[in-house]
CSV table of C-alpha atoms in Angstrom, one decimal:
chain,number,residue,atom,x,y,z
A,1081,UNK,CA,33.2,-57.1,36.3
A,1082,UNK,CA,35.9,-55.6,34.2
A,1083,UNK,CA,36.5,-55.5,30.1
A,1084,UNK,CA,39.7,-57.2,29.7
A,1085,UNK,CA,41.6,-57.6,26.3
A,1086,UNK,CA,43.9,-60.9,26.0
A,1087,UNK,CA,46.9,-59.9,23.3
A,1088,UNK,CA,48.5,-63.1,21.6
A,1089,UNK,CA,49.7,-63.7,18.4
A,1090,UNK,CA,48.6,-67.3,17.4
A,1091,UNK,CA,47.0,-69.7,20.0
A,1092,UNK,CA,47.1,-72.7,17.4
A,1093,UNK,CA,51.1,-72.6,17.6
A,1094,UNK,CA,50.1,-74.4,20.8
A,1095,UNK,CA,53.3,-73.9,22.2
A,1096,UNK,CA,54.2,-72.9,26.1
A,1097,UNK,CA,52.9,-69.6,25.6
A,1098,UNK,CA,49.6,-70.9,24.3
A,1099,UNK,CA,49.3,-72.6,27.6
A,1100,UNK,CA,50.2,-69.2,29.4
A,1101,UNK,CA,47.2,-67.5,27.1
A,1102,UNK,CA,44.6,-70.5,27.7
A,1103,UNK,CA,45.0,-70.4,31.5
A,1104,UNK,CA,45.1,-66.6,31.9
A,1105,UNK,CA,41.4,-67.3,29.8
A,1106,UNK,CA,40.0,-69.5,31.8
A,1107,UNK,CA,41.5,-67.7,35.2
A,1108,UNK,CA,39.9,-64.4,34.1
A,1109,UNK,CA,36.4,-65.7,32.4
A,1110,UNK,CA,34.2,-66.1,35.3
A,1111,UNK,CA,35.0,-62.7,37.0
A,1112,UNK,CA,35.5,-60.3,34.2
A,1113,UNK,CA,34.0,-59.6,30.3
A,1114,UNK,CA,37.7,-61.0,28.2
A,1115,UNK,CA,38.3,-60.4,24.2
A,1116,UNK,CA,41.0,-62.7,23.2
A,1117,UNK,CA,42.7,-59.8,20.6
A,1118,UNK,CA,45.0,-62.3,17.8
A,1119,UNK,CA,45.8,-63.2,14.1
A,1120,UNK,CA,44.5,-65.9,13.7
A,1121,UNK,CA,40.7,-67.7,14.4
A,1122,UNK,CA,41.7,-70.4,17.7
A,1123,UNK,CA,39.7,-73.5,17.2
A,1124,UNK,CA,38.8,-73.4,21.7
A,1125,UNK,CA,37.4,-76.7,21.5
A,1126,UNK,CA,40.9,-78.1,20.2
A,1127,UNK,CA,42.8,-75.7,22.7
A,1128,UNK,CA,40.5,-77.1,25.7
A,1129,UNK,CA,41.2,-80.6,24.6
A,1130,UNK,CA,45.2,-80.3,23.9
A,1131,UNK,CA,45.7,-78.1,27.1
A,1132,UNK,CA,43.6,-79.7,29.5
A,1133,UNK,CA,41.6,-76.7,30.1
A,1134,UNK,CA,38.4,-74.9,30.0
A,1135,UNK,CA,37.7,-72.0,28.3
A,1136,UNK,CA,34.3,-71.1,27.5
A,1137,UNK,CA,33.0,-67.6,27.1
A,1138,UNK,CA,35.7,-65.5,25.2
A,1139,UNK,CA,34.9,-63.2,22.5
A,1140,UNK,CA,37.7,-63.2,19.9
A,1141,UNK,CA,38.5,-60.2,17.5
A,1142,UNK,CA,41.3,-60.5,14.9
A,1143,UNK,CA,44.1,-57.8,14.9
A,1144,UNK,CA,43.1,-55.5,11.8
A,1145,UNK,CA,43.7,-57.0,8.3
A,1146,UNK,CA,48.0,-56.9,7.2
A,1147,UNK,CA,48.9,-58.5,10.6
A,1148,UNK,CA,46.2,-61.6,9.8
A,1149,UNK,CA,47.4,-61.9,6.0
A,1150,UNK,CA,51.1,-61.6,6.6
A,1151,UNK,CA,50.5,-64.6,9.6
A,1152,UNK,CA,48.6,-66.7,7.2
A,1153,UNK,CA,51.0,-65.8,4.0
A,1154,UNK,CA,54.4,-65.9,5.3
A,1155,UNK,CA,53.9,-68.3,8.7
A,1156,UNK,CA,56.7,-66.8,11.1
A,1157,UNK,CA,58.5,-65.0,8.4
A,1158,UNK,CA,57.6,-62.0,9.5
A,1159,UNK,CA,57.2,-63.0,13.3
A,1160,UNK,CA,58.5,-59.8,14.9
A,1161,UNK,CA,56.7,-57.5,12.6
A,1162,UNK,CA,53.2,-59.5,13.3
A,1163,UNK,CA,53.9,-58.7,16.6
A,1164,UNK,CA,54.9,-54.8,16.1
A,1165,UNK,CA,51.5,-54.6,14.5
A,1166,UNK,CA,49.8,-56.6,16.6
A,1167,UNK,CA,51.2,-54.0,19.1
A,1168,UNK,CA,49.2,-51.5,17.3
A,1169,UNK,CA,46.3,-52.3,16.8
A,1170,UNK,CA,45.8,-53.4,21.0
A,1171,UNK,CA,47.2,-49.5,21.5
A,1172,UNK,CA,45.0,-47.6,19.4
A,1173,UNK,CA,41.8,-49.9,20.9
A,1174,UNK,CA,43.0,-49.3,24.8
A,1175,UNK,CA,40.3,-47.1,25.4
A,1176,UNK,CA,37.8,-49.9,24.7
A,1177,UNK,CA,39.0,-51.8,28.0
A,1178,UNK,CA,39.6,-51.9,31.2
A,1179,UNK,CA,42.8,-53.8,31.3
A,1180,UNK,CA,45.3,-55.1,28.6
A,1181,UNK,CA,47.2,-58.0,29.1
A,1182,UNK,CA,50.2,-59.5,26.9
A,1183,UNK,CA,50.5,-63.1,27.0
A,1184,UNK,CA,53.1,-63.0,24.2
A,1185,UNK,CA,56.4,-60.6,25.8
A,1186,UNK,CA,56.3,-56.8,26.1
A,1187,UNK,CA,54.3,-54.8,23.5
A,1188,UNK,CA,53.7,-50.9,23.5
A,1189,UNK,CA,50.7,-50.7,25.7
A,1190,UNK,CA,49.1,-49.2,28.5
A,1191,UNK,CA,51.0,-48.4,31.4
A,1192,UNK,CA,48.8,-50.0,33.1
A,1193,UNK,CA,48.5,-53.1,31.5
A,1194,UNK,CA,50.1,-56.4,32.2
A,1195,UNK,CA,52.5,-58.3,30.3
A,1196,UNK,CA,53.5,-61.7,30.7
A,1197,UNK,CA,57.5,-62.4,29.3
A,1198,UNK,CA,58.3,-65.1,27.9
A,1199,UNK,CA,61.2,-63.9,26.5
A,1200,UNK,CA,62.2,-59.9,25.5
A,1201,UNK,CA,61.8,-58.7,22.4
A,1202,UNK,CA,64.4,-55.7,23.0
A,1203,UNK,CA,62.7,-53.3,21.3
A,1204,UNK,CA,65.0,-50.4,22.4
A,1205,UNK,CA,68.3,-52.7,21.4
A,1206,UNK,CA,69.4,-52.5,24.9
A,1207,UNK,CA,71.3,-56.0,25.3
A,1208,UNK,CA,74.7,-57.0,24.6
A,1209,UNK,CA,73.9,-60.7,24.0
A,1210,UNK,CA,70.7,-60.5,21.5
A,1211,UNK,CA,71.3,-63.9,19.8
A,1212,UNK,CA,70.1,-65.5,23.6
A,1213,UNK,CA,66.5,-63.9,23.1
A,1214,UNK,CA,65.8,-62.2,19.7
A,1215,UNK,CA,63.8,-63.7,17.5
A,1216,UNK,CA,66.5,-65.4,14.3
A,1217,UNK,CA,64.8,-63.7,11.4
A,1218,UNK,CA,65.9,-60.3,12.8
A,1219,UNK,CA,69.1,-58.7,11.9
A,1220,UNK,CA,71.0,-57.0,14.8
A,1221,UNK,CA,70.3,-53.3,14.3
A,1222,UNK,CA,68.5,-53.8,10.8
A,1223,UNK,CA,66.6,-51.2,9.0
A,1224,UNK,CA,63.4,-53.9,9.0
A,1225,UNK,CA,64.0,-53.7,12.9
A,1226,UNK,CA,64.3,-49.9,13.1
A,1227,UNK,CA,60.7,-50.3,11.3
A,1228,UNK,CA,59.1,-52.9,13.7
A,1229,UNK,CA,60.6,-51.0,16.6
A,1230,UNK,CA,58.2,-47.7,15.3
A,1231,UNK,CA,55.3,-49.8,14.6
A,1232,UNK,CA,55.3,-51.2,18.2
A,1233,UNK,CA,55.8,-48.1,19.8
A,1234,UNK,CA,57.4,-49.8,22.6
A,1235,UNK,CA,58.4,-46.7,25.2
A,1236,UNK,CA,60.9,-47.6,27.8
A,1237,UNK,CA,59.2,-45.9,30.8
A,1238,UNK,CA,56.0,-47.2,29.7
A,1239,UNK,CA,57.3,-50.8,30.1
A,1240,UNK,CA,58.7,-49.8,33.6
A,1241,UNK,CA,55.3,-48.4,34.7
A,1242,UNK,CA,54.0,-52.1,33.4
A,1243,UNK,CA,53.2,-54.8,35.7
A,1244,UNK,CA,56.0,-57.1,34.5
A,1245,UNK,CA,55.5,-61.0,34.9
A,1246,UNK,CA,58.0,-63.4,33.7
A,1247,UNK,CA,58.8,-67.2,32.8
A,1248,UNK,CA,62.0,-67.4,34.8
A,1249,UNK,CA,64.6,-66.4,36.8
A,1250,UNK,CA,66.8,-65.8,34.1
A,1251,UNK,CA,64.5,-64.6,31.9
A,1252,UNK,CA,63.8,-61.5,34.4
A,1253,UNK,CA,67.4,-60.9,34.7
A,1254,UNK,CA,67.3,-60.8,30.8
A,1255,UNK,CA,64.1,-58.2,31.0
A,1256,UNK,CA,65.9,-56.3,34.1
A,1257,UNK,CA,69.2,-55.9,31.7
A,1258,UNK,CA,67.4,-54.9,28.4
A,1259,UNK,CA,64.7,-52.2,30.6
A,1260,UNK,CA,66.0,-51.1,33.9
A,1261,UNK,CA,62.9,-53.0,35.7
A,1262,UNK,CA,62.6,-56.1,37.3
A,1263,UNK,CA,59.6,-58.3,36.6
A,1264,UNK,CA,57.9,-60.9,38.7
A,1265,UNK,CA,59.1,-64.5,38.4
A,1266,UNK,CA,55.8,-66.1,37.9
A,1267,UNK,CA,56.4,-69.4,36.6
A,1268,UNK,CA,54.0,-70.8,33.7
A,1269,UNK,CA,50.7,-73.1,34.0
A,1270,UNK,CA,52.3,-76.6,34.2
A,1271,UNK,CA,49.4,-79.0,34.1
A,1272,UNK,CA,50.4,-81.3,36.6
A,1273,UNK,CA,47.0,-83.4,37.4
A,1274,UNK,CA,47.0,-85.5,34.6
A,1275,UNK,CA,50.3,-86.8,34.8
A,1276,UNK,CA,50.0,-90.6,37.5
A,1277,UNK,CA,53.8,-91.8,37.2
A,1278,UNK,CA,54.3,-95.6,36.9
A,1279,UNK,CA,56.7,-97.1,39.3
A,1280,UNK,CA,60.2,-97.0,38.3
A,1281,UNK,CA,60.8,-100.4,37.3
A,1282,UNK,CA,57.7,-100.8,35.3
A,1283,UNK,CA,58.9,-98.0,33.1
A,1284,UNK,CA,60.8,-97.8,29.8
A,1285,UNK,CA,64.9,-97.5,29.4
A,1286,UNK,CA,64.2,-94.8,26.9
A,1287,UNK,CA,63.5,-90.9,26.4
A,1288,UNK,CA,60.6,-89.0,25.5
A,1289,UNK,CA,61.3,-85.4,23.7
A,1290,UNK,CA,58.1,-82.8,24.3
A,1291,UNK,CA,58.1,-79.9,21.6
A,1292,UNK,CA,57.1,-78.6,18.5
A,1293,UNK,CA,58.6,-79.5,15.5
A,1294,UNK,CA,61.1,-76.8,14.5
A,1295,UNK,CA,65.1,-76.3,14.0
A,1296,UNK,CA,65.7,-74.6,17.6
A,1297,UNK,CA,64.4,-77.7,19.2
A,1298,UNK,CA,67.5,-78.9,17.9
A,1299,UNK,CA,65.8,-82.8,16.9
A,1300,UNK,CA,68.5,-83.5,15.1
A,1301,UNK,CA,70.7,-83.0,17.9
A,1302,UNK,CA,68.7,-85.2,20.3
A,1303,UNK,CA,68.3,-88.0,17.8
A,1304,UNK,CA,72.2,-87.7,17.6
A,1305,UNK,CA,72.6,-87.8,21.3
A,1306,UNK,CA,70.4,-91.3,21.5
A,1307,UNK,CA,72.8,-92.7,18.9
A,1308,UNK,CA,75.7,-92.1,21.2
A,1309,UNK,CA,74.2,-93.1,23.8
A,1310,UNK,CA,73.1,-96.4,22.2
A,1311,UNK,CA,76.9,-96.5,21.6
A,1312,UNK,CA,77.7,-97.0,24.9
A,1313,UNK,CA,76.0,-100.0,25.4
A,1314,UNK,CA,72.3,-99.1,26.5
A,1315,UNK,CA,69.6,-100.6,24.8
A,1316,UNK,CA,67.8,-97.1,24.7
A,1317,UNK,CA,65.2,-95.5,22.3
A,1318,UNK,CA,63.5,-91.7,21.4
A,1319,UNK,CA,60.1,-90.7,21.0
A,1320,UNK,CA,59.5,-87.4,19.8
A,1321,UNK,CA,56.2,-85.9,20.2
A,1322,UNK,CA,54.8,-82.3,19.3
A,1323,UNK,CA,53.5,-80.4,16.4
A,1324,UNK,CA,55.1,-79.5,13.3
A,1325,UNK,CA,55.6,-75.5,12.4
A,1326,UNK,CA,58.5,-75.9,10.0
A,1327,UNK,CA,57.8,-78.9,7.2
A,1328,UNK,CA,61.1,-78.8,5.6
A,1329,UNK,CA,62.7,-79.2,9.2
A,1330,UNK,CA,60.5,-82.2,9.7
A,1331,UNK,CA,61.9,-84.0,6.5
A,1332,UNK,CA,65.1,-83.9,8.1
A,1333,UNK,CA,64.3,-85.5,11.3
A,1334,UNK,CA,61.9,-87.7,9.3
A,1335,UNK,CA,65.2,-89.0,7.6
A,1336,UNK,CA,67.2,-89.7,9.8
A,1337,UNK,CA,64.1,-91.0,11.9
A,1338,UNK,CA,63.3,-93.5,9.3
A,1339,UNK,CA,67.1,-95.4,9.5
A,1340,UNK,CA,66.9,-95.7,13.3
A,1341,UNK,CA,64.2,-98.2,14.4
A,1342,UNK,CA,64.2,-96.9,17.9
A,1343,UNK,CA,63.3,-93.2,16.9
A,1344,UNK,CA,59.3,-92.9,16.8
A,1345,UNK,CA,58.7,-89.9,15.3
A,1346,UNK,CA,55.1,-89.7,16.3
A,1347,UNK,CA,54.5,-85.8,16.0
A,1348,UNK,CA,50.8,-84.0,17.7
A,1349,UNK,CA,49.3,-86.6,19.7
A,1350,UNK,CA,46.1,-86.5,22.1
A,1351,UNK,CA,46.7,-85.7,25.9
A,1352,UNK,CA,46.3,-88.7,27.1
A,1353,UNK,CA,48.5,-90.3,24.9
A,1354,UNK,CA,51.3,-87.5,25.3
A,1355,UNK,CA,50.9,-88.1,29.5
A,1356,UNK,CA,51.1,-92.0,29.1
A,1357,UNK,CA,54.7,-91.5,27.0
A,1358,UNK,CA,56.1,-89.3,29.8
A,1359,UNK,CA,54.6,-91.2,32.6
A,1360,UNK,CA,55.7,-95.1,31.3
A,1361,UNK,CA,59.5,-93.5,30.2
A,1362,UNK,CA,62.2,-93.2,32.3
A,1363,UNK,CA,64.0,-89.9,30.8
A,1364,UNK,CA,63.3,-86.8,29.4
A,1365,UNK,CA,65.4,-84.7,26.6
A,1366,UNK,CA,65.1,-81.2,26.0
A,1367,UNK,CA,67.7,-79.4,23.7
A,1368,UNK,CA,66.4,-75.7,23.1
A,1369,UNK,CA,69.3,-73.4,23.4
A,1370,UNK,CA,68.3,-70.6,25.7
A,1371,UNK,CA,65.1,-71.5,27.1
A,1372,UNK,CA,63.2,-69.4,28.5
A,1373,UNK,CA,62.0,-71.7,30.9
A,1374,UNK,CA,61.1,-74.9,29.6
A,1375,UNK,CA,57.4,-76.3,30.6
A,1376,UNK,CA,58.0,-79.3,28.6
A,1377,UNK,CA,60.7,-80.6,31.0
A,1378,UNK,CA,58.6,-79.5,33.5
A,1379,UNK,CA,55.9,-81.6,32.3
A,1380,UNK,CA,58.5,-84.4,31.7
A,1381,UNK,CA,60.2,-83.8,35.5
A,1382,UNK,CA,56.2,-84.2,36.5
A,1383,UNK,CA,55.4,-87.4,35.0
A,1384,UNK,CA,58.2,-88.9,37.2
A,1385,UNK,CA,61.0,-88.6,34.3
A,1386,UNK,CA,64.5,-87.7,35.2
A,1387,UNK,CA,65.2,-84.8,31.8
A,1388,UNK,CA,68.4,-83.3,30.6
A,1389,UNK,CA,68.6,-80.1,29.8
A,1390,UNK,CA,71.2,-77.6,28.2
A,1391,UNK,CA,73.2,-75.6,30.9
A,1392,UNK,CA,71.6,-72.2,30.2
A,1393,UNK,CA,68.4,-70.7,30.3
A,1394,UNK,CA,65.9,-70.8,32.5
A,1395,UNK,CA,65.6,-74.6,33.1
A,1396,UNK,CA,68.3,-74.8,35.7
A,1397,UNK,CA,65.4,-74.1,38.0
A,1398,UNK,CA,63.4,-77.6,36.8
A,1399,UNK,CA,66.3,-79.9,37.6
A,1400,UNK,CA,67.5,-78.1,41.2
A,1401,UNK,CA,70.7,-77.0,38.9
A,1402,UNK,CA,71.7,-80.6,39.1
A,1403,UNK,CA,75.1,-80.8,37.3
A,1404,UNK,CA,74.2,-84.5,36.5
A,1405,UNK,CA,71.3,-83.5,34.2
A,1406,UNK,CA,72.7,-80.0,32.3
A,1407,UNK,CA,75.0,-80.6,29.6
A,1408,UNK,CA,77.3,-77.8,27.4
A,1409,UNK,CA,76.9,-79.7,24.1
A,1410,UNK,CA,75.9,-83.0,22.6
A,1411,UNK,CA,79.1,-85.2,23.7
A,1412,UNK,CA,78.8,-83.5,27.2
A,1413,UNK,CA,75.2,-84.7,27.1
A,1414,UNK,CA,76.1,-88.5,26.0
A,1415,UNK,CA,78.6,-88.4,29.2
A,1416,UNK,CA,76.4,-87.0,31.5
A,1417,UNK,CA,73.3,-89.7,30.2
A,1418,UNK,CA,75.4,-92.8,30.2
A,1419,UNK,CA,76.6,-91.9,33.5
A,1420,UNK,CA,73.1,-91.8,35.4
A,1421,UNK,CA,71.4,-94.9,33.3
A,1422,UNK,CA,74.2,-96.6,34.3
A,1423,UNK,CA,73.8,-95.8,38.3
A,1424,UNK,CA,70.7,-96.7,39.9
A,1425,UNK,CA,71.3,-94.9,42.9
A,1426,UNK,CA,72.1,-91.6,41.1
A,1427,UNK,CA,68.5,-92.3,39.5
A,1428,UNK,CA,66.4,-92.0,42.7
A,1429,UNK,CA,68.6,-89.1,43.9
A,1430,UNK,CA,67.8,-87.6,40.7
A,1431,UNK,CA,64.1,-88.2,40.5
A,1432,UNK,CA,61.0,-85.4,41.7
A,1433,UNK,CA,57.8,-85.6,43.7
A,1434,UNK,CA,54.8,-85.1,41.8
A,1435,UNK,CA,53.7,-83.0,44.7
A,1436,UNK,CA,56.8,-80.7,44.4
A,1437,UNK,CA,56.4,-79.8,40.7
A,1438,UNK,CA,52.9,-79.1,41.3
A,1439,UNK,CA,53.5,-77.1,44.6
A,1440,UNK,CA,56.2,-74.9,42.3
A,1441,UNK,CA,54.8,-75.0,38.8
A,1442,UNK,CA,51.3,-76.4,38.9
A,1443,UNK,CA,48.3,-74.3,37.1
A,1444,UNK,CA,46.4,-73.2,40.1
A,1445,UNK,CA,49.1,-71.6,41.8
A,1446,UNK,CA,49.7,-69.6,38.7
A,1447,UNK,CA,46.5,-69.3,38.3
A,1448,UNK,CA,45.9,-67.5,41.5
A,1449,UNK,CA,49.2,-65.3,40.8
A,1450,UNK,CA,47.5,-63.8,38.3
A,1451,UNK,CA,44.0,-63.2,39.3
A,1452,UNK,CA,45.9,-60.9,42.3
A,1453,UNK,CA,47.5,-59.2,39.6
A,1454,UNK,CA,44.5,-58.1,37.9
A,1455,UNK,CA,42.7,-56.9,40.8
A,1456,UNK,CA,45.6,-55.1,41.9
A,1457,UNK,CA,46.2,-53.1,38.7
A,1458,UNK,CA,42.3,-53.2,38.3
A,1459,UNK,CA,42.4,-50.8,41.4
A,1460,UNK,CA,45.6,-48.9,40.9
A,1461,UNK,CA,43.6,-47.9,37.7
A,1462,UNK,CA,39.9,-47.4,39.7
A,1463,UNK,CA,42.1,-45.2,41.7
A,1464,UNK,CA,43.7,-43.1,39.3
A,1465,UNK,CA,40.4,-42.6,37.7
A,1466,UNK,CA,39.0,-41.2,40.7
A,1467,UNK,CA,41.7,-38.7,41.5
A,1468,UNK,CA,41.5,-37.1,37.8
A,1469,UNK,CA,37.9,-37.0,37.9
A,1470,UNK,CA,36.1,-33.7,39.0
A,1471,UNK,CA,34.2,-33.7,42.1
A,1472,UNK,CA,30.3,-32.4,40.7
A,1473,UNK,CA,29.5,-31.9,44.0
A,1474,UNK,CA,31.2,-28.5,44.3
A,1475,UNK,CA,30.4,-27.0,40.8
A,1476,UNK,CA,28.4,-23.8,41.5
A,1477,UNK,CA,24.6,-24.8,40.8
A,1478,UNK,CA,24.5,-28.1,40.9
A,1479,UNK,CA,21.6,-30.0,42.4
A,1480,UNK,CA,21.5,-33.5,43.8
């Protein structure tokens, strides 16, 4: 049984990468001692319950004191400095486990440790097209970068000597570009087992949207797109379901929600609930530029729901890069969803098998994944250890 240190910012965003962090805890619980190392104090009973999981027995130790009070004084603000600092503190407390592990993108740790990308930070400014990955707060090549860039202490060969896991295809091509190294396409936790699709003609002629609350998931845009597809004749409606991170963004869609009787804004709502809109709706909408990789149109794709995506990121590998369902901007998107609720035909060509998204992106096979990749840098460092540690057998006058 190993000490193992979890590294993530905020589990309460309960985002994608909360549902990465959650299952890595509950994959790693029963085998090894794990300290969930954040900002914030997780409520785990409200994880469990909004995840579908089970985490029981983690220790959890905030991240020093100025990472904590800038998180809880300026939100995301701040985000990539939180994480610089976060960063630091997991560094300087290295020699207190086994194993670090990054749930939350490259930070300057170990080289031994493992991180899980959703998408790269850059530290070492290494990409031509930034605006695809960086955070927006951040300036390109900004003094306030320059400082985060210190405070994480992210080294270049030490991210190559890593063991590198990420979200995507696209989003290790992104890694491989900014770092010379390629990581391994593990794709995230989708939880799969919940989701029973209705039959196709018992479901609703409308679109479900999965997400939190902010301005990239671009709810404006999606409410937009509904109206023009309403335009076309179909007698369509919207729900939009997730939590709400950005208040002032959440007015907006509120009023615009509030002059369209077939947008239900309906916001965090229990599992079951959330599974029942997917599995009783017809289609998904998804409208994140650049995702990374997009587990809530995978959760969409695996409550039976035929989702359209943007044509770029890492979703292409959700909908089989299905020109029919990946749209360049809103009006390409109105096209493409007029065309398939118009054709029945193109609908069950376009639909999944539940046993297919879980066989590619269900929890236990990630779950799996990433138990082997503990053990395996568990013993590359078990190794090591023995090979730089003197053998007491030989020193002159030592007994057994």
């Amino acid at each position: 049984m190993a000490e193992i240190a979890v590294v993530h910012m905020d589990m309460m965003a309960k985002g994608g990468g909360e549902a990465v962090a959650m299952n890595v805890l509950e994959a790693l619980e029963d085998d090894h001692e794990v300290t969930l190392i954040t900002l914030t104090e997780p409520d785990i009973e409200e994880l469990n319950d909004y995840f579908n999981t089970d985490v029981g027995s983690v220790s959890v130790r905030q991240a020093g004191y100025l990472a904590p009070w800038l998180h809880e004084t300026y939100g995301l603000q701040y985000y990539v400095l939180q994480n610089a600092l976060l960063s630091q503190y997991a560094r300087r407390h290295a020699d207190e486990f086994d194993l670090l592990v990054s749930t939350i993108n490259e930070l300057g740790l170990e080289t031994d440790s493992i991180q899980y990308v959703h998408f790269p930070f850059d530290w070492t400014v290494s990409l031509d097209n930034r605006e695809e990955i960086f955070h927006p707060t951040v300036e390109d090549d900004s003094l306030y970068e320059h400082l985060c860039t210190a405070i994480a202490g992210v080294d270049r060969e030490d991210i190559q000597a890593n063991t590198l896991m990420a979200n995507s295809r696209w989003t290790a091509s992104v890694v491989e570009d900014a770092y010379g190294t390629r990581p391994q396409v593990v794709h995230p936790p989708v939880d799969t087992e919940e989701f029973d699709p209705e039959p196709w003609d018992r479901r609703e002629d409308g679109f479900v949207t999965l997400g939190r609350i902010e301005r990239s998931k671009r709810v404006v845009e999606m409410i937009e797109m509904v109206d023009g597809v309403r335009e076309r004749g179909h007698d369509t409606h919207l729900h939009v379901i997730g939590p709400t991170v950005d208040e002032e963004y959440r007015r907006e869609v509120e009023a615009l929600a509030s002059d369209r009787e077939y947008v239900y804004l309906e916001g965090e709502l229990p599992r079951e609930e959330l599974v029942d809109r997917v599995c009783s709706h017809r289609y998904g909408l998804h409208a994140k530029e650049f995702e990374h990789f997009g587990m809530a149109v995978a959760e969409l794709a695996a409550g039976g729901a035929i989702p359209f995506v943007p044509n770029d990121g890492g979703q292409h590998a959700i909908v089989d890069d299905r020109e029919e369902l990946l749209y360049e901007s809103p009006a390409d998107a109105v096209e493409k969803m007029d065309r398939v609720l118009s054709n029945p035909d193109l609908q069950r060509d376009l639909r999944k098998r539940p046993e297919e998204i879980r066989r590619r992106f269900g929890r236990e096979r990630f779950r799996e994944e990433f138990r082997a990749a503990v053990d395996e840098s568990l013993g590359r460092s078990t190794d090591a250890t023995a090979e730089t540690s003197p053998d007491l057998s030989e020193v002159p006058g030592r007994a057994d």
